Short mmCIF file of C-alpha atoms in Angstrom, two decimals:
data_model
loop_
_atom_site.label_atom_id
_atom_site.label_comp_id
_atom_site.label_asym_id
_atom_site.label_seq_id
_atom_site.Cartn_x
_atom_site.Cartn_y
_atom_site.Cartn_z
CA UNK I 1 67.51 154.17 97.75
CA UNK I 2 71.55 155.96 97.42
CA UNK I 3 72.61 157.22 93.85
CA UNK I 4 73.89 154.40 91.61
CA UNK I 5 77.79 155.38 91.14
CA UNK I 6 79.34 156.57 87.74
CA UNK I 7 82.47 154.42 86.98
CA UNK I 8 84.69 156.86 84.95
CA UNK I 9 86.32 153.98 83.02
CA UNK I 10 82.71 152.89 81.67
CA UNK I 11 82.95 156.41 80.07
CA UNK I 12 84.50 157.17 76.57
CA UNK I 13 86.21 160.65 76.31
CA UNK I 14 84.13 162.47 75.11
CA UNK I 15 81.70 161.45 77.55
CA UNK I 16 84.33 162.41 80.20
CA UNK I 17 84.47 165.72 78.53
CA UNK I 18 80.52 166.28 79.22
CA UNK I 19 80.97 165.30 82.79
CA UNK I 20 83.80 167.28 83.90
CA UNK I 21 81.77 170.74 82.08
CA UNK I 22 78.80 169.86 83.29
CA UNK I 23 80.91 169.75 87.07
CA UNK I 24 81.89 173.17 86.43
CA UNK I 25 85.51 171.90 84.78
CA UNK I 26 86.85 173.62 81.80
CA UNK I 27 87.46 170.81 78.70
CA UNK I 28 90.74 171.41 78.46
CA UNK I 29 91.29 169.07 81.88
CA UNK I 30 89.81 166.28 80.06
CA UNK I 31 93.20 164.83 78.53
CA UNK I 32 94.96 165.45 81.97
CA UNK I 33 92.25 162.89 83.22
CA UNK I 34 92.02 160.49 80.62
CA UNK I 35 95.64 159.92 80.90
CA UNK I 36 95.72 158.93 84.08
CA UNK I 37 93.21 156.42 83.52
CA UNK I 38 93.78 154.83 80.52
CA UNK I 39 97.27 155.90 79.28
CA UNK I 40 99.37 155.60 83.06
CA UNK I 41 96.39 153.14 83.63
CA UNK I 42 97.01 155.24 87.21
CA UNK I 43 94.97 153.56 90.63
CA UNK I 44 94.92 157.02 93.12
CA UNK I 45 94.11 160.25 91.93
CA UNK I 46 94.21 161.84 94.95
CA UNK I 47 98.29 161.14 94.19
CA UNK I 48 98.42 163.85 91.31
CA UNK I 49 99.85 166.45 93.36
CA UNK I 50 100.96 168.40 90.32
CA UNK I 51 96.99 168.97 88.59
CA UNK I 52 95.51 172.54 88.38
CA UNK I 53 93.53 172.78 91.65
CA UNK I 54 90.18 172.94 90.45
CA UNK I 55 91.36 169.41 88.91
CA UNK I 56 92.13 168.72 92.52
CA UNK I 57 89.43 169.56 94.22
CA UNK I 58 87.13 167.70 91.70
CA UNK I 59 88.60 164.39 92.90
CA UNK I 60 88.53 164.85 96.31
CA UNK I 61 84.94 165.87 95.94
CA UNK I 62 83.98 163.14 93.44
CA UNK I 63 86.23 160.71 92.91
CA UNK I 64 85.47 159.39 96.24
CA UNK I 65 82.02 156.88 97.28
CA UNK I 66 80.25 159.71 98.91
CA UNK I 67 81.04 161.75 96.20
CA UNK I 68 80.11 159.08 93.15
CA UNK I 69 82.66 159.00 90.78
CA UNK I 70 84.62 156.03 90.92
CA UNK I 71 87.68 154.11 89.06
CA UNK I 72 87.56 150.19 87.90
CA UNK I 73 91.02 149.04 90.17
CA UNK I 74 90.29 146.17 90.53
CA UNK I 75 91.65 144.17 93.11
CA UNK I 76 93.70 141.11 93.36
CA UNK I 77 92.01 138.38 95.50
CA UNK I 78 94.35 135.71 94.13
CA UNK I 79 97.88 135.66 92.21
CA UNK I 80 99.14 131.79 91.15
CA UNK I 81 102.28 132.35 88.60
CA UNK I 82 102.78 129.28 86.54
CA UNK I 83 106.06 126.50 87.30
CA UNK I 84 107.25 128.09 83.74
CA UNK I 85 106.84 131.06 84.98
CA UNK I 86 105.65 132.29 81.43
CA UNK I 87 101.69 132.73 82.15
CA UNK I 88 100.13 134.58 85.62
CA UNK I 89 96.35 133.96 86.27
CA UNK I 90 94.72 136.83 88.72
CA UNK I 91 91.75 135.99 90.32
CA UNK I 92 90.38 140.14 89.68
CA UNK I 93 87.63 141.23 92.61
CA UNK I 94 84.84 143.02 91.51
CA UNK I 95 82.65 146.13 93.24
CA UNK I 96 79.97 143.78 93.84
CA UNK I 97 82.84 140.82 95.60
CA UNK I 98 81.79 138.50 92.39
CA UNK I 99 85.64 137.23 91.21
CA UNK I 100 86.64 136.60 87.55
CA UNK I 101 90.40 135.06 86.05
CA UNK I 102 92.64 137.81 83.98
CA UNK I 103 95.43 135.22 82.41
CA UNK I 104 98.61 137.24 81.40
CA UNK I 105 100.18 134.76 79.13
CA UNK I 106 104.41 135.05 78.08
CA UNK I 107 105.29 133.95 74.33
CA UNK I 108 108.94 135.47 72.54
CA UNK I 109 108.68 138.64 72.54
CA UNK I 110 105.58 139.59 73.64
CA UNK I 111 102.96 139.58 75.97
CA UNK I 112 99.03 138.70 76.05
CA UNK I 113 96.64 139.32 78.37
CA UNK I 114 93.59 136.58 78.27
CA UNK I 115 90.63 139.16 79.60
CA UNK I 116 86.79 137.66 80.87
CA UNK I 117 83.06 140.09 79.56
CA UNK I 118 80.87 137.53 81.35
CA UNK I 119 80.94 136.51 85.62
CA UNK I 120 80.26 133.01 84.84
CA UNK I 121 78.92 132.21 81.41
CA UNK I 122 75.05 131.27 80.05
CA UNK I 123 76.65 129.11 76.37
CA UNK I 124 77.07 126.02 78.69
CA UNK I 125 80.47 124.08 76.58
CA UNK I 126 80.20 121.13 77.99
CA UNK I 127 84.29 120.84 78.34
CA UNK I 128 84.57 124.44 79.32
CA UNK I 129 84.80 125.07 83.75
CA UNK I 130 83.63 128.74 83.34
CA UNK I 131 80.42 126.54 81.57
CA UNK I 132 79.98 124.51 84.08
CA UNK I 133 79.96 127.32 86.35
CA UNK I 134 76.48 128.80 84.98
CA UNK I 135 76.19 132.64 84.57
CA UNK I 136 75.91 135.03 87.08
CA UNK I 137 76.36 138.67 85.13
CA UNK I 138 77.50 140.70 82.80
CA UNK I 139 80.71 143.16 83.07
CA UNK I 140 80.64 146.29 82.77
CA UNK I 141 83.05 147.98 79.72
CA UNK I 142 84.94 149.42 82.77
CA UNK I 143 85.52 146.07 84.50
CA UNK I 144 86.99 144.96 80.73
CA UNK I 145 88.92 147.83 81.07
CA UNK I 146 90.48 147.60 84.04
CA UNK I 147 91.47 143.92 83.64
CA UNK I 148 93.87 145.66 80.71
CA UNK I 149 94.83 148.92 82.91
CA UNK I 150 95.97 145.90 85.53
CA UNK I 151 98.16 143.97 82.74
CA UNK I 152 99.97 146.52 81.99
CA UNK I 153 100.26 148.15 85.01
CA UNK I 154 101.62 144.39 85.69
CA UNK I 155 104.03 143.81 83.00
CA UNK I 156 105.69 148.06 82.89
CA UNK I 157 106.20 147.48 86.88
CA UNK I 158 108.95 144.48 84.83
CA UNK I 159 109.98 146.76 81.89
CA UNK I 160 108.01 145.01 79.63
CA UNK I 161 104.55 145.94 77.75
CA UNK I 162 100.98 144.19 76.13
CA UNK I 163 100.61 143.78 72.27
CA UNK I 164 97.88 141.70 72.18
CA UNK I 165 94.57 141.02 73.81
CA UNK I 166 92.14 138.14 73.50
CA UNK I 167 88.59 137.71 74.71
CA UNK I 168 88.92 134.01 75.38
CA UNK I 169 88.86 135.01 79.32
CA UNK I 170 85.31 133.89 81.18
CA UNK I 171 82.16 134.64 79.74
CA UNK I 172 80.59 134.48 75.96
CA UNK I 173 81.77 138.59 74.69
CA UNK I 174 78.84 138.58 71.86
CA UNK I 175 75.94 137.71 74.78
CA UNK I 176 77.65 141.05 75.72
CA UNK I 177 77.64 142.94 72.29
CA UNK I 178 77.58 146.67 73.43
CA UNK I 179 79.63 146.33 76.82
CA UNK I 180 82.52 144.98 74.77
CA UNK I 181 82.62 146.61 72.19
CA UNK I 182 82.59 150.09 74.50
CA UNK I 183 85.39 148.51 75.95
CA UNK I 184 87.38 147.49 72.60
CA UNK I 185 86.71 150.87 71.85
CA UNK I 186 88.09 152.25 75.07
CA UNK I 187 90.79 150.45 75.17
CA UNK I 188 92.06 150.46 70.78
CA UNK I 189 92.27 154.94 71.57
CA UNK I 190 95.17 155.80 70.42
CA UNK I 191 94.55 158.24 73.60
CA UNK I 192 94.72 155.39 75.96
CA UNK I 193 96.19 151.98 76.05
CA UNK I 194 96.54 152.59 72.28
CA UNK I 195 96.35 148.30 71.50
CA UNK I 196 95.94 148.65 68.12
CA UNK I 197 92.34 146.38 66.74
CA UNK I 198 94.74 143.82 64.47
CA UNK I 199 95.78 142.78 68.12
CA UNK I 200 92.60 142.06 69.43
CA UNK I 201 90.60 138.84 68.91
CA UNK I 202 87.42 138.37 70.00
CA UNK I 203 86.21 134.77 70.70
CA UNK I 204 82.65 133.15 69.90
CA UNK I 205 81.29 129.97 70.55
CA UNK I 206 78.76 130.89 67.51
CA UNK I 207 76.18 133.62 68.54
CA UNK I 208 74.92 134.08 65.65
CA UNK I 209 73.33 137.55 65.66
CA UNK I 210 76.41 139.01 67.25
CA UNK I 211 78.67 138.13 64.48
CA UNK I 212 76.62 139.83 61.52
CA UNK I 213 76.46 142.64 63.91
CA UNK I 214 80.36 142.61 63.91
CA UNK I 215 79.93 142.30 59.60
CA UNK I 216 77.62 145.03 59.52
CA UNK I 217 79.53 148.02 62.25
CA UNK I 218 82.40 146.39 60.36
CA UNK I 219 84.47 146.49 63.49
CA UNK I 220 87.92 146.11 63.20
CA UNK I 221 89.10 143.32 65.37
CA UNK I 222 89.94 139.58 65.08
CA UNK I 223 87.12 136.79 65.27
CA UNK I 224 87.70 133.66 66.44
CA UNK I 225 85.24 130.74 66.67
CA UNK I 226 85.16 127.74 68.76
CA UNK I 227 83.69 124.96 66.12
CA UNK I 228 84.80 121.81 68.08
CA UNK I 229 81.80 119.66 65.90
CA UNK I 230 81.20 119.14 62.05
CA UNK I 231 78.33 117.89 62.30
CA UNK I 232 75.45 119.64 63.98
CA UNK I 233 74.42 116.42 66.56
CA UNK I 234 78.22 116.41 67.56
CA UNK I 235 78.50 120.24 68.20
CA UNK I 236 75.26 120.14 69.76
CA UNK I 237 76.76 117.96 71.69
CA UNK I 238 79.58 119.58 73.37
CA UNK I 239 78.31 123.28 72.34
CA UNK I 240 75.02 123.52 73.97
CA UNK I 241 74.71 126.86 72.08
CA UNK I 242 74.09 124.91 68.39
CA UNK I 243 70.72 124.66 69.61
CA UNK I 244 69.81 127.94 69.21
CA UNK I 245 72.66 128.98 66.15
CA UNK I 246 72.79 125.31 64.26
CA UNK I 247 76.08 124.95 62.49
CA UNK I 248 74.82 125.61 58.89
CA UNK I 249 73.67 129.00 60.32
CA UNK I 250 77.01 129.50 61.93
CA UNK I 251 78.53 129.01 58.73
CA UNK I 252 76.36 130.75 56.54
CA UNK I 253 77.04 133.70 59.18
CA UNK I 254 80.77 133.50 58.83
CA UNK I 255 80.30 133.37 54.90
CA UNK I 256 78.45 136.88 54.70
CA UNK I 257 81.40 137.99 57.46
CA UNK I 258 84.10 137.17 55.41
CA UNK I 259 82.20 138.82 51.88
CA UNK I 260 81.03 142.61 54.00
CA UNK I 261 84.61 142.45 56.23
CA UNK I 262 87.34 140.84 53.77
CA UNK I 263 88.87 139.52 56.82
CA UNK I 264 90.18 136.16 57.75
CA UNK I 265 88.52 134.15 60.20
CA UNK I 266 90.39 131.94 63.03
CA UNK I 267 88.40 128.93 64.30
CA UNK I 268 89.27 126.82 67.59
CA UNK I 269 88.98 123.06 66.99
CA UNK I 270 89.30 121.25 70.47
CA UNK I 271 90.73 118.31 70.27
CA UNK I 272 89.00 115.42 72.25
CA UNK I 273 90.43 111.38 72.15
CA UNK I 274 87.72 109.32 70.02
CA UNK I 275 85.19 112.25 70.11
CA UNK I 276 86.52 114.55 67.42
CA UNK I 277 89.54 114.07 66.30
CA UNK I 278 89.86 111.45 63.89
CA UNK I 279 90.48 111.69 60.16
CA UNK I 280 86.75 112.03 59.16
CA UNK I 281 86.38 114.44 61.74
CA UNK I 282 89.24 116.25 59.33
CA UNK I 283 87.73 115.72 56.39
CA UNK I 284 83.60 117.03 57.32
CA UNK I 285 85.68 120.23 58.78
CA UNK I 286 87.48 120.75 55.71
CA UNK I 287 84.09 120.76 53.81
CA UNK I 288 82.45 122.87 56.01
CA UNK I 289 85.54 125.61 55.70
CA UNK I 290 85.82 125.42 51.86
CA UNK I 291 85.75 128.92 50.18
CA UNK I 292 86.54 130.87 53.62
CA UNK I 293 89.38 133.02 54.33
CA UNK I 294 90.12 130.34 57.15
CA UNK I 295 92.81 129.51 60.09
CA UNK I 296 92.47 126.77 62.18
CA UNK I 297 93.64 126.53 65.35
CA UNK I 298 94.16 122.74 67.19
CA UNK I 299 93.70 123.01 71.18
CA UNK I 300 94.14 119.46 72.85
CA UNK I 301 92.15 119.70 75.99
CA UNK I 302 92.78 121.10 78.53
CA UNK I 303 90.50 118.71 81.11
CA UNK I 304 88.50 120.26 83.54
CA UNK I 305 86.27 118.33 86.57
CA UNK I 306 83.12 118.78 85.15
CA UNK I 307 84.31 116.70 82.27
CA UNK I 308 85.01 113.03 81.38
CA UNK I 309 87.06 113.69 77.96
CA UNK I 310 90.59 112.90 77.82
CA UNK I 311 93.12 114.76 75.71
CA UNK I 312 93.90 113.17 72.25
CA UNK I 313 96.65 111.50 71.30
CA UNK I 314 99.74 113.52 69.79
CA UNK I 315 99.80 111.26 66.24
CA UNK I 316 95.75 111.68 66.05
CA UNK I 317 96.53 116.01 66.16
CA UNK I 318 99.31 115.30 64.01
CA UNK I 319 97.28 113.44 61.42
CA UNK I 320 94.23 115.86 61.80
CA UNK I 321 96.56 118.80 61.32
CA UNK I 322 98.08 117.19 58.27
CA UNK I 323 94.54 116.40 56.49
CA UNK I 324 93.50 120.49 56.57
CA UNK I 325 97.24 121.52 55.72
CA UNK I 326 96.60 119.11 52.78
CA UNK I 327 93.51 120.93 51.81
CA UNK I 328 95.32 124.30 51.37
CA UNK I 329 93.89 125.30 54.70
CA UNK I 330 96.05 127.02 57.33
CA UNK I 331 96.55 124.98 60.67
CA UNK I 332 98.59 125.68 63.78
CA UNK I 333 98.66 123.93 67.14
CA UNK I 334 97.76 126.46 69.57
CA UNK I 335 101.28 127.06 72.40
CA UNK I 336 99.47 125.59 76.06
CA UNK I 337 99.89 128.05 78.24
CA UNK I 338 99.32 127.85 82.49
CA UNK I 339 98.10 124.48 82.57
CA UNK I 340 99.77 123.71 85.85
CA UNK I 341 97.40 126.32 87.03
CA UNK I 342 93.93 125.70 85.76
CA UNK I 343 94.67 128.99 83.16
CA UNK I 344 94.59 127.24 80.29
CA UNK I 345 91.68 127.12 77.41
CA UNK I 346 88.55 125.94 79.06
CA UNK I 347 90.08 126.31 82.55
CA UNK I 348 88.39 129.55 84.27
CA UNK I 349 86.64 128.98 86.13
CA UNK I 350 85.84 131.57 90.46
CA UNK I 351 84.84 129.52 92.48
CA UNK I 352 82.98 132.11 95.35
CA UNK I 353 80.96 134.88 95.75
CA UNK I 354 78.10 134.44 94.05
CA UNK I 355 75.60 136.56 93.96
CA UNK I 356 72.09 136.64 92.35
CA UNK I 357 72.42 135.56 89.35
CA UNK I 358 71.08 137.82 86.28
CA UNK I 359 68.44 136.94 83.80
CA UNK I 360 70.81 136.00 80.58
CA UNK I 361 69.21 137.95 77.63
CA UNK I 362 70.20 136.74 74.63
CA UNK I 363 70.99 138.39 71.25
#
């Protein structure tokens, strides 16, 4: 059997330093390599002719397929800009040929990247194209970091900068907890990407053990919960994971999270005509969120081929929002981006190169 490659973007600063020292280099050289990988987002270390000879030799010998060290430079399989020019959807190819989607969204004065954490998803939400695709495998930390670095390269080339990261692409972040948290530690490191934790949002369909672990570890990232249903039956029909982690347990976990961290929780509600968009639904949402430091984001359904539901009428959404606001709960309608190129919430899906699936192991 061949050796397992080491992906340098998987490593923390200390792990990278230890690797260099084990290879006979001085610890001081870690700063140059880390800067190239995570701050400059370079894709080819052999181009660094300014490095000292021992470091250049290390790159020539080790950072090669034969040497066993590799970078997570994700190849662009396709790039589709939206008609309004504000959104760019990238299909990025991983080392094993699997493909994931990453979306750069432009807003006034800022840019956000929507990052995938898995190839496919095991949660099976009925209105989500990724859920309809099924689960293929978890992403490594470097594959998550690599998407952010890709977005930074794209934006820097235009004289713009990345401000926010949302883990709302393909996959359930809390199903891939350890790799996701390591990736976020790497991304928020002030010596590298330096995206502050307050600018990073982790979205979940309600993986209760993961939410409780976030609270226990006091992770500094924003937490976003996909709610979508106001009763157990209603939510289970949309989100099969509700059978594993019922709505009552989810809300209890949110209360524990709020008490332990003191942080606001952002809830997402996809408005589906005749399914969850009536005043009665809104009143039940108010009852669920009462006493929580909560913010509700309303998302008009982005239609997908695998789900017959339709977007709510604008008036129904307005009434829904007013009921939430009248109860004293902040509530906004999320700006839609990239719908024309299937880059909106719930629309991400990779069609090709699906290798044998890993068996999903739920927390």
